[in-house]
Amino acid sequence: QKEVEQDPGPLSVPEGAIVSLNCTYSNSAFQYFMWYRQYSRKGPELLMYTYSSGNKEDGRFTAQVDKSSKYISLFIRDSQPSDSATYLCAMSASGGYNKLIFGAGTRLAVHP
Amino acid sequence: SAVISQKPSRDICQRGTSLTIQCQVDSQVTMMFWYRQQPGQSLTLIATANQGSEATYESGFVIDKFPISRPNLTFSTLTVSNMSPEDSSIYLCSVLLTSGGTLYWAQYFGPGTRLLVL
């Protein structure tokens, strides 16, 4: 069993839709949770960074962490074609100091 | 954030040869990391490279295959040695920086080097 599970998609939605991306994990030591966005032929770009449980909002993006269920989510409101990318969840026990454990990534396509 | 560049951006190599990938940052950073992203798979950490000390390798990765140098606080190299088609992958460096005005430290990634081994 992988430490981090993420549905690879692809996920196709119309412009303006609310997108929900999810990851589950098995290691209860994970405390730091990140979402990266990766456009084709580019490196991953840090999108959201949360510590422990709770919600964090940044513009159209909301990250949720439920440590009791070992489940994290990224919501994208009013999705745009420019949001079309692969979204990677990542997590670690000690922030950025140590290796990040990544999900496989979910490919998202937002069509006009 | 910082500007992180990698060279080459892509390469096609013959099996048995070696390729050195460079990672350059426009500010001084203590910790740099090297990851591999194989087709359809998640990013996997190869090693952590701190200036002034030997690189620390993850399980399944060895120095003879992936030697790393970290000569200063803005530069690192990863060499993929004696390559085989299984080494075809994207190789990414990341650096540890404070996360946009917060107290948290996060990893920021370079654009990657796309390697195809024939």
PDB file of C-alpha atoms in Angstrom:
ATOM      1  CA  GLN A   1       0.000   0.000   0.000  1.00  0.00           C
ATOM      2  CA  LYS A   2       1.316   3.436  -0.916  1.00  0.00           C
ATOM      3  CA  GLU A   3       1.747   5.976   1.863  1.00  0.00           C
ATOM      4  CA  VAL A   4      -0.236   8.531  -0.139  1.00  0.00           C
ATOM      5  CA  GLU A   5      -3.065   7.656  -2.489  1.00  0.00           C
ATOM      6  CA  GLN A   6      -4.364  10.059  -5.091  1.00  0.00           C
ATOM      7  CA  ASP A   7      -6.777   9.390  -7.934  1.00  0.00           C
ATOM      8  CA  PRO A   8      -4.838  10.111 -11.153  1.00  0.00           C
ATOM      9  CA  GLY A   9      -7.945  11.140 -13.064  1.00  0.00           C
ATOM     10  CA  PRO A  10      -8.142  12.621 -15.597  1.00  0.00           C
ATOM     11  CA  LEU A  11     -10.829  14.921 -14.289  1.00  0.00           C
ATOM     12  CA  SER A  12     -12.655  17.024 -16.876  1.00  0.00           C
ATOM     13  CA  VAL A  13     -14.947  19.857 -15.797  1.00  0.00           C
ATOM     14  CA  PRO A  14     -16.623  22.845 -17.469  1.00  0.00           C
ATOM     15  CA  GLU A  15     -15.370  26.339 -16.810  1.00  0.00           C
ATOM     16  CA  GLY A  16     -16.875  27.794 -13.642  1.00  0.00           C
ATOM     17  CA  ALA A  17     -17.308  24.442 -11.902  1.00  0.00           C
ATOM     18  CA  ILE A  18     -16.158  23.695  -8.371  1.00  0.00           C
ATOM     19  CA  VAL A  19     -13.365  21.141  -8.419  1.00  0.00           C
ATOM     20  CA  SER A  20     -12.586  18.783  -5.559  1.00  0.00           C
ATOM     21  CA  LEU A  21      -9.221  17.013  -5.457  1.00  0.00           C
ATOM     22  CA  ASN A  22      -8.401  14.530  -2.726  1.00  0.00           C
ATOM     23  CA  CYS A  23      -5.648  12.455  -1.177  1.00  0.00           C
ATOM     24  CA  THR A  24      -5.627   9.854   1.540  1.00  0.00           C
ATOM     25  CA  TYR A  25      -2.623   8.817   3.557  1.00  0.00           C
ATOM     26  CA  SER A  26      -1.647   6.127   6.007  1.00  0.00           C
ATOM     27  CA  ASN A  27       1.163   7.671   8.095  1.00  0.00           C
ATOM     28  CA  SER A  28      -0.280   9.381  11.179  1.00  0.00           C
ATOM     29  CA  ALA A  29       3.030  11.204  11.694  1.00  0.00           C
ATOM     30  CA  PHE A  30       2.340  13.526   8.763  1.00  0.00           C
ATOM     31  CA  GLN A  31       1.723  17.046  10.058  1.00  0.00           C
ATOM     32  CA  TYR A  32       2.463  19.241   7.051  1.00  0.00           C
ATOM     33  CA  PHE A  33       0.366  19.093   3.911  1.00  0.00           C
ATOM     34  CA  MET A  34       0.995  20.760   0.577  1.00  0.00           C
ATOM     35  CA  TRP A  35      -0.605  21.039  -2.811  1.00  0.00           C
ATOM     36  CA  TYR A  36       1.528  21.624  -5.863  1.00  0.00           C
ATOM     37  CA  ARG A  37       0.341  22.491  -9.354  1.00  0.00           C
ATOM     38  CA  GLN A  38       2.352  21.203 -12.296  1.00  0.00           C
ATOM     39  CA  TYR A  39       1.767  22.443 -15.800  1.00  0.00           C
ATOM     40  CA  SER A  40       2.912  20.290 -18.687  1.00  0.00           C
ATOM     41  CA  ARG A  41       6.705  20.302 -19.053  1.00  0.00           C
ATOM     42  CA  LYS A  42       7.148  22.507 -15.973  1.00  0.00           C
ATOM     43  CA  GLY A  43       8.280  21.900 -12.411  1.00  0.00           C
ATOM     44  CA  PRO A  44       5.769  21.653  -9.532  1.00  0.00           C
ATOM     45  CA  GLU A  45       4.604  25.033  -8.193  1.00  0.00           C
ATOM     46  CA  LEU A  46       3.656  25.342  -4.524  1.00  0.00           C
ATOM     47  CA  LEU A  47      -0.011  26.233  -4.308  1.00  0.00           C
ATOM     48  CA  MET A  48      -1.113  25.665  -0.724  1.00  0.00           C
ATOM     49  CA  TYR A  49       0.654  24.811   2.530  1.00  0.00           C
ATOM     50  CA  THR A  50      -1.178  23.776   5.687  1.00  0.00           C
ATOM     51  CA  TYR A  51      -0.142  22.525   9.070  1.00  0.00           C
ATOM     52  CA  SER A  52      -2.160  19.975  11.035  1.00  0.00           C
ATOM     53  CA  SER A  53      -5.943  19.929  10.679  1.00  0.00           C
ATOM     54  CA  GLY A  54      -8.272  22.648   9.476  1.00  0.00           C
ATOM     55  CA  ASN A  55      -8.949  24.800   6.461  1.00  0.00           C
ATOM     56  CA  LYS A  56      -6.902  27.362   4.603  1.00  0.00           C
ATOM     57  CA  GLU A  57      -8.213  29.641   1.919  1.00  0.00           C
ATOM     58  CA  ASP A  58      -6.293  31.568  -0.726  1.00  0.00           C
ATOM     59  CA  GLY A  59      -8.372  33.227  -3.405  1.00  0.00           C
ATOM     60  CA  ARG A  60     -10.267  30.571  -5.329  1.00  0.00           C
ATOM     61  CA  PHE A  61      -8.398  27.759  -3.577  1.00  0.00           C
ATOM     62  CA  THR A  62      -9.284  26.096  -0.275  1.00  0.00           C
ATOM     63  CA  ALA A  63      -7.229  23.358   1.338  1.00  0.00           C
ATOM     64  CA  GLN A  64      -8.774  21.097   3.967  1.00  0.00           C
ATOM     65  CA  VAL A  65      -7.046  18.630   6.248  1.00  0.00           C
ATOM     66  CA  ASP A  66      -8.872  15.996   8.281  1.00  0.00           C
ATOM     67  CA  LYS A  67      -6.208  14.174  10.251  1.00  0.00           C
ATOM     68  CA  SER A  68      -8.732  11.941  12.017  1.00  0.00           C
ATOM     69  CA  SER A  69      -9.690  10.484   8.638  1.00  0.00           C
ATOM     70  CA  LYS A  70      -6.215  10.880   7.111  1.00  0.00           C
ATOM     71  CA  TYR A  71      -7.789  12.776   4.241  1.00  0.00           C
ATOM     72  CA  ILE A  72      -6.881  16.062   2.565  1.00  0.00           C
ATOM     73  CA  SER A  73      -8.716  18.020  -0.086  1.00  0.00           C
ATOM     74  CA  LEU A  74      -8.161  20.932  -2.422  1.00  0.00           C
ATOM     75  CA  PHE A  75     -11.185  22.840  -3.686  1.00  0.00           C
ATOM     76  CA  ILE A  76     -11.029  25.143  -6.670  1.00  0.00           C
ATOM     77  CA  ARG A  77     -13.941  27.552  -7.073  1.00  0.00           C
ATOM     78  CA  ASP A  78     -14.943  29.131 -10.367  1.00  0.00           C
ATOM     79  CA  SER A  79     -12.472  26.940 -12.231  1.00  0.00           C
ATOM     80  CA  GLN A  80     -10.755  28.443 -15.262  1.00  0.00           C
ATOM     81  CA  PRO A  81      -9.109  26.849 -18.315  1.00  0.00           C
ATOM     82  CA  SER A  82      -5.807  28.145 -16.890  1.00  0.00           C
ATOM     83  CA  ASP A  83      -6.333  25.768 -13.948  1.00  0.00           C
ATOM     84  CA  SER A  84      -5.804  22.833 -16.316  1.00  0.00           C
ATOM     85  CA  ALA A  85      -2.761  21.068 -14.881  1.00  0.00           C
ATOM     86  CA  THR A  86      -1.720  18.138 -12.739  1.00  0.00           C
ATOM     87  CA  TYR A  87      -2.277  18.664  -9.016  1.00  0.00           C
ATOM     88  CA  LEU A  88       0.063  16.880  -6.637  1.00  0.00           C
ATOM     89  CA  CYS A  89      -0.541  16.458  -2.941  1.00  0.00           C
ATOM     90  CA  ALA A  90       2.532  16.166  -0.748  1.00  0.00           C
ATOM     91  CA  MET A  91       3.068  15.688   2.943  1.00  0.00           C
ATOM     92  CA  SER A  92       5.738  15.248   5.564  1.00  0.00           C
ATOM     93  CA  ALA A  93       6.240  14.804   9.272  1.00  0.00           C
ATOM     94  CA  SER A  94       8.547  17.786   9.645  1.00  0.00           C
ATOM     95  CA  GLY A  95       7.687  20.414   7.072  1.00  0.00           C
ATOM     96  CA  GLY A  96      10.037  21.065   4.199  1.00  0.00           C
ATOM     97  CA  TYR A  97      13.139  19.929   6.022  1.00  0.00           C
ATOM     98  CA  ASN A  98      12.767  16.318   5.055  1.00  0.00           C
ATOM     99  CA  LYS A  99      11.535  14.367   2.119  1.00  0.00           C
ATOM    100  CA  LEU A 100       8.081  15.045   0.880  1.00  0.00           C
ATOM    101  CA  ILE A 101       5.864  12.082   0.129  1.00  0.00           C
ATOM    102  CA  PHE A 102       3.888  12.818  -3.006  1.00  0.00           C
ATOM    103  CA  GLY A 103       0.683  11.457  -4.422  1.00  0.00           C
ATOM    104  CA  ALA A 104       0.708  10.376  -8.039  1.00  0.00           C
ATOM    105  CA  GLY A 105      -1.066  13.566  -9.112  1.00  0.00           C
ATOM    106  CA  THR A 106      -4.532  14.246 -10.555  1.00  0.00           C
ATOM    107  CA  ARG A 107      -4.778  15.571 -14.097  1.00  0.00           C
ATOM    108  CA  LEU A 108      -7.409  18.293 -14.343  1.00  0.00           C
ATOM    109  CA  ALA A 109      -8.828  19.680 -17.571  1.00  0.00           C
ATOM    110  CA  VAL A 110     -11.138  22.696 -17.428  1.00  0.00           C
ATOM    111  CA  HIS A 111     -12.874  23.215 -20.750  1.00  0.00           C
ATOM    112  CA  PRO A 112     -14.494  26.499 -21.863  1.00  0.00           C
TER     113      PRO A 112
ATOM    114  CA  SER B   1      10.522  32.815  -3.549  1.00  0.00           C
ATOM    115  CA  ALA B   2      13.663  32.261  -5.625  1.00  0.00           C
ATOM    116  CA  VAL B   3      14.502  31.650  -9.252  1.00  0.00           C
ATOM    117  CA  ILE B   4      15.634  28.068  -9.738  1.00  0.00           C
ATOM    118  CA  SER B   5      17.110  26.927 -13.025  1.00  0.00           C
ATOM    119  CA  GLN B   6      18.257  23.557 -14.290  1.00  0.00           C
ATOM    120  CA  LYS B   7      20.522  22.571 -17.140  1.00  0.00           C
ATOM    121  CA  PRO B   8      20.031  20.833 -19.463  1.00  0.00           C
ATOM    122  CA  SER B   9      16.263  21.128 -19.793  1.00  0.00           C
ATOM    123  CA  ARG B  10      16.218  17.860 -21.708  1.00  0.00           C
ATOM    124  CA  ASP B  11      18.604  15.354 -23.190  1.00  0.00           C
ATOM    125  CA  ILE B  12      18.671  12.089 -25.088  1.00  0.00           C
ATOM    126  CA  CYS B  13      21.532   9.807 -24.072  1.00  0.00           C
ATOM    127  CA  GLN B  14      22.888   6.411 -24.985  1.00  0.00           C
ATOM    128  CA  ARG B  15      22.933   3.608 -22.463  1.00  0.00           C
ATOM    129  CA  GLY B  16      26.169   3.261 -20.545  1.00  0.00           C
ATOM    130  CA  THR B  17      26.928   6.967 -20.606  1.00  0.00           C
ATOM    131  CA  SER B  18      26.596   9.531 -17.799  1.00  0.00           C
ATOM    132  CA  LEU B  19      24.827  12.878 -17.618  1.00  0.00           C
ATOM    133  CA  THR B  20      25.400  15.685 -15.132  1.00  0.00           C
ATOM    134  CA  ILE B  21      22.428  17.898 -14.307  1.00  0.00           C
ATOM    135  CA  GLN B  22      22.978  21.342 -12.839  1.00  0.00           C
ATOM    136  CA  CYS B  23      20.716  23.224 -10.446  1.00  0.00           C
ATOM    137  CA  GLN B  24      21.274  26.947  -9.857  1.00  0.00           C
ATOM    138  CA  VAL B  25      19.436  29.197  -7.372  1.00  0.00           C
ATOM    139  CA  ASP B  26      19.534  32.984  -7.328  1.00  0.00           C
ATOM    140  CA  SER B  27      19.835  33.143  -3.540  1.00  0.00           C
ATOM    141  CA  GLN B  28      21.738  31.218  -0.905  1.00  0.00           C
ATOM    142  CA  VAL B  29      19.931  28.178   0.424  1.00  0.00           C
ATOM    143  CA  THR B  30      20.988  25.648   3.011  1.00  0.00           C
ATOM    144  CA  MET B  31      19.099  22.600   1.837  1.00  0.00           C
ATOM    145  CA  MET B  32      18.677  21.323  -1.700  1.00  0.00           C
ATOM    146  CA  PHE B  33      16.969  18.137  -2.760  1.00  0.00           C
ATOM    147  CA  TRP B  34      16.975  15.958  -5.864  1.00  0.00           C
ATOM    148  CA  TYR B  35      13.829  14.125  -6.947  1.00  0.00           C
ATOM    149  CA  ARG B  36      12.931  11.767  -9.760  1.00  0.00           C
ATOM    150  CA  GLN B  37       9.549  11.790 -11.483  1.00  0.00           C
ATOM    151  CA  GLN B  38       9.083   8.689 -13.586  1.00  0.00           C
ATOM    152  CA  PRO B  39       6.317   8.593 -16.206  1.00  0.00           C
ATOM    153  CA  GLY B  40       2.934   8.219 -14.552  1.00  0.00           C
ATOM    154  CA  GLN B  41       4.442   8.033 -11.086  1.00  0.00           C
ATOM    155  CA  SER B  42       4.824  10.363  -8.137  1.00  0.00           C
ATOM    156  CA  LEU B  43       7.960  12.310  -7.299  1.00  0.00           C
ATOM    157  CA  THR B  44      10.499  10.291  -5.350  1.00  0.00           C
ATOM    158  CA  LEU B  45      13.324  11.799  -3.337  1.00  0.00           C
ATOM    159  CA  ILE B  46      16.779  10.666  -4.444  1.00  0.00           C
ATOM    160  CA  ALA B  47      18.934  12.548  -1.958  1.00  0.00           C
ATOM    161  CA  THR B  48      19.317  15.642   0.198  1.00  0.00           C
ATOM    162  CA  ALA B  49      22.322  17.865  -0.520  1.00  0.00           C
ATOM    163  CA  ASN B  50      23.586  20.254   2.138  1.00  0.00           C
ATOM    164  CA  GLN B  51      26.555  22.495   1.519  1.00  0.00           C
ATOM    165  CA  GLY B  52      29.653  21.310   3.320  1.00  0.00           C
ATOM    166  CA  SER B  53      28.516  17.764   3.930  1.00  0.00           C
ATOM    167  CA  GLU B  54      28.017  14.547   2.034  1.00  0.00           C
ATOM    168  CA  ALA B  55      24.665  14.040   0.375  1.00  0.00           C
ATOM    169  CA  THR B  56      22.174  11.813   2.192  1.00  0.00           C
ATOM    170  CA  TYR B  57      20.605   9.182  -0.054  1.00  0.00           C
ATOM    171  CA  GLU B  58      17.191   7.587   0.250  1.00  0.00           C
ATOM    172  CA  SER B  59      16.668   3.868   0.256  1.00  0.00           C
ATOM    173  CA  GLY B  60      17.105   2.476  -3.218  1.00  0.00           C
ATOM    174  CA  PHE B  61      19.484   5.188  -4.390  1.00  0.00           C
ATOM    175  CA  VAL B  62      23.276   4.925  -4.120  1.00  0.00           C
ATOM    176  CA  ILE B  63      26.109   7.367  -4.508  1.00  0.00           C
ATOM    177  CA  ASP B  64      27.852   5.357  -7.220  1.00  0.00           C
ATOM    178  CA  LYS B  65      24.788   5.652  -9.435  1.00  0.00           C
ATOM    179  CA  PHE B  66      23.754   9.210  -8.496  1.00  0.00           C
ATOM    180  CA  PRO B  67      26.795  11.178  -7.300  1.00  0.00           C
ATOM    181  CA  ILE B  68      25.905  14.657  -6.066  1.00  0.00           C
ATOM    182  CA  SER B  69      28.018  17.739  -5.545  1.00  0.00           C
ATOM    183  CA  ARG B  70      27.134  20.831  -3.523  1.00  0.00           C
ATOM    184  CA  PRO B  71      30.104  23.180  -3.821  1.00  0.00           C
ATOM    185  CA  ASN B  72      28.336  26.312  -2.534  1.00  0.00           C
ATOM    186  CA  LEU B  73      25.002  27.648  -1.279  1.00  0.00           C
ATOM    187  CA  THR B  74      23.578  28.405  -4.737  1.00  0.00           C
ATOM    188  CA  PHE B  75      24.558  25.391  -6.841  1.00  0.00           C
ATOM    189  CA  SER B  76      24.335  21.601  -6.975  1.00  0.00           C
ATOM    190  CA  THR B  77      24.830  18.871  -9.543  1.00  0.00           C
ATOM    191  CA  LEU B  78      23.363  15.398  -9.884  1.00  0.00           C
ATOM    192  CA  THR B  79      25.074  12.867 -12.138  1.00  0.00           C
ATOM    193  CA  VAL B  80      23.177   9.901 -13.510  1.00  0.00           C
ATOM    194  CA  SER B  81      25.886   7.298 -14.130  1.00  0.00           C
ATOM    195  CA  ASN B  82      26.045   4.299 -16.422  1.00  0.00           C
ATOM    196  CA  MET B  83      22.567   5.030 -17.671  1.00  0.00           C
ATOM    197  CA  SER B  84      20.004   2.464 -18.772  1.00  0.00           C
ATOM    198  CA  PRO B  85      16.543   2.996 -20.312  1.00  0.00           C
ATOM    199  CA  GLU B  86      15.073   2.607 -16.805  1.00  0.00           C
ATOM    200  CA  ASP B  87      16.725   5.922 -15.889  1.00  0.00           C
ATOM    201  CA  SER B  88      14.494   7.741 -18.367  1.00  0.00           C
ATOM    202  CA  SER B  89      12.682  10.196 -16.156  1.00  0.00           C
ATOM    203  CA  ILE B  90      12.311  13.815 -15.143  1.00  0.00           C
ATOM    204  CA  TYR B  91      14.900  14.903 -12.595  1.00  0.00           C
ATOM    205  CA  LEU B  92      13.988  17.833 -10.383  1.00  0.00           C
ATOM    206  CA  CYS B  93      15.886  19.840  -7.834  1.00  0.00           C
ATOM    207  CA  SER B  94      14.144  21.656  -5.019  1.00  0.00           C
ATOM    208  CA  VAL B  95      15.304  24.162  -2.423  1.00  0.00           C
ATOM    209  CA  LEU B  96      14.098  24.924   1.072  1.00  0.00           C
ATOM    210  CA  LEU B  97      12.704  28.428   1.496  1.00  0.00           C
ATOM    211  CA  THR B  98      10.284  30.193   3.792  1.00  0.00           C
ATOM    212  CA  SER B  99       6.753  29.815   2.522  1.00  0.00           C
ATOM    213  CA  GLY B 100       5.518  33.223   1.369  1.00  0.00           C
ATOM    214  CA  GLY B 101       5.448  35.314   4.495  1.00  0.00           C
ATOM    215  CA  THR B 102       4.704  32.486   6.881  1.00  0.00           C
ATOM    216  CA  LEU B 103       6.970  30.859   9.417  1.00  0.00           C
ATOM    217  CA  TYR B 104       6.906  27.591   7.545  1.00  0.00           C
ATOM    218  CA  TRP B 105       9.679  26.257   5.368  1.00  0.00           C
ATOM    219  CA  ALA B 106       8.635  24.695   2.084  1.00  0.00           C
ATOM    220  CA  GLN B 107      10.310  23.135  -0.913  1.00  0.00           C
ATOM    221  CA  TYR B 108      10.300  25.018  -4.192  1.00  0.00           C
ATOM    222  CA  PHE B 109      11.108  23.184  -7.391  1.00  0.00           C
ATOM    223  CA  GLY B 110      13.131  23.864 -10.488  1.00  0.00           C
ATOM    224  CA  PRO B 111      11.698  23.283 -13.987  1.00  0.00           C
ATOM    225  CA  GLY B 112      13.149  19.778 -14.274  1.00  0.00           C
ATOM    226  CA  THR B 113      15.451  17.940 -16.669  1.00  0.00           C
ATOM    227  CA  ARG B 114      13.779  15.486 -19.020  1.00  0.00           C
ATOM    228  CA  LEU B 115      16.063  12.551 -19.711  1.00  0.00           C
ATOM    229  CA  LEU B 116      15.521   9.851 -22.302  1.00  0.00           C
ATOM    230  CA  VAL B 117      17.972   6.953 -22.385  1.00  0.00           C
ATOM    231  CA  LEU B 118      18.073   4.848 -25.532  1.00  0.00           C
TER     232      LEU B 118
END
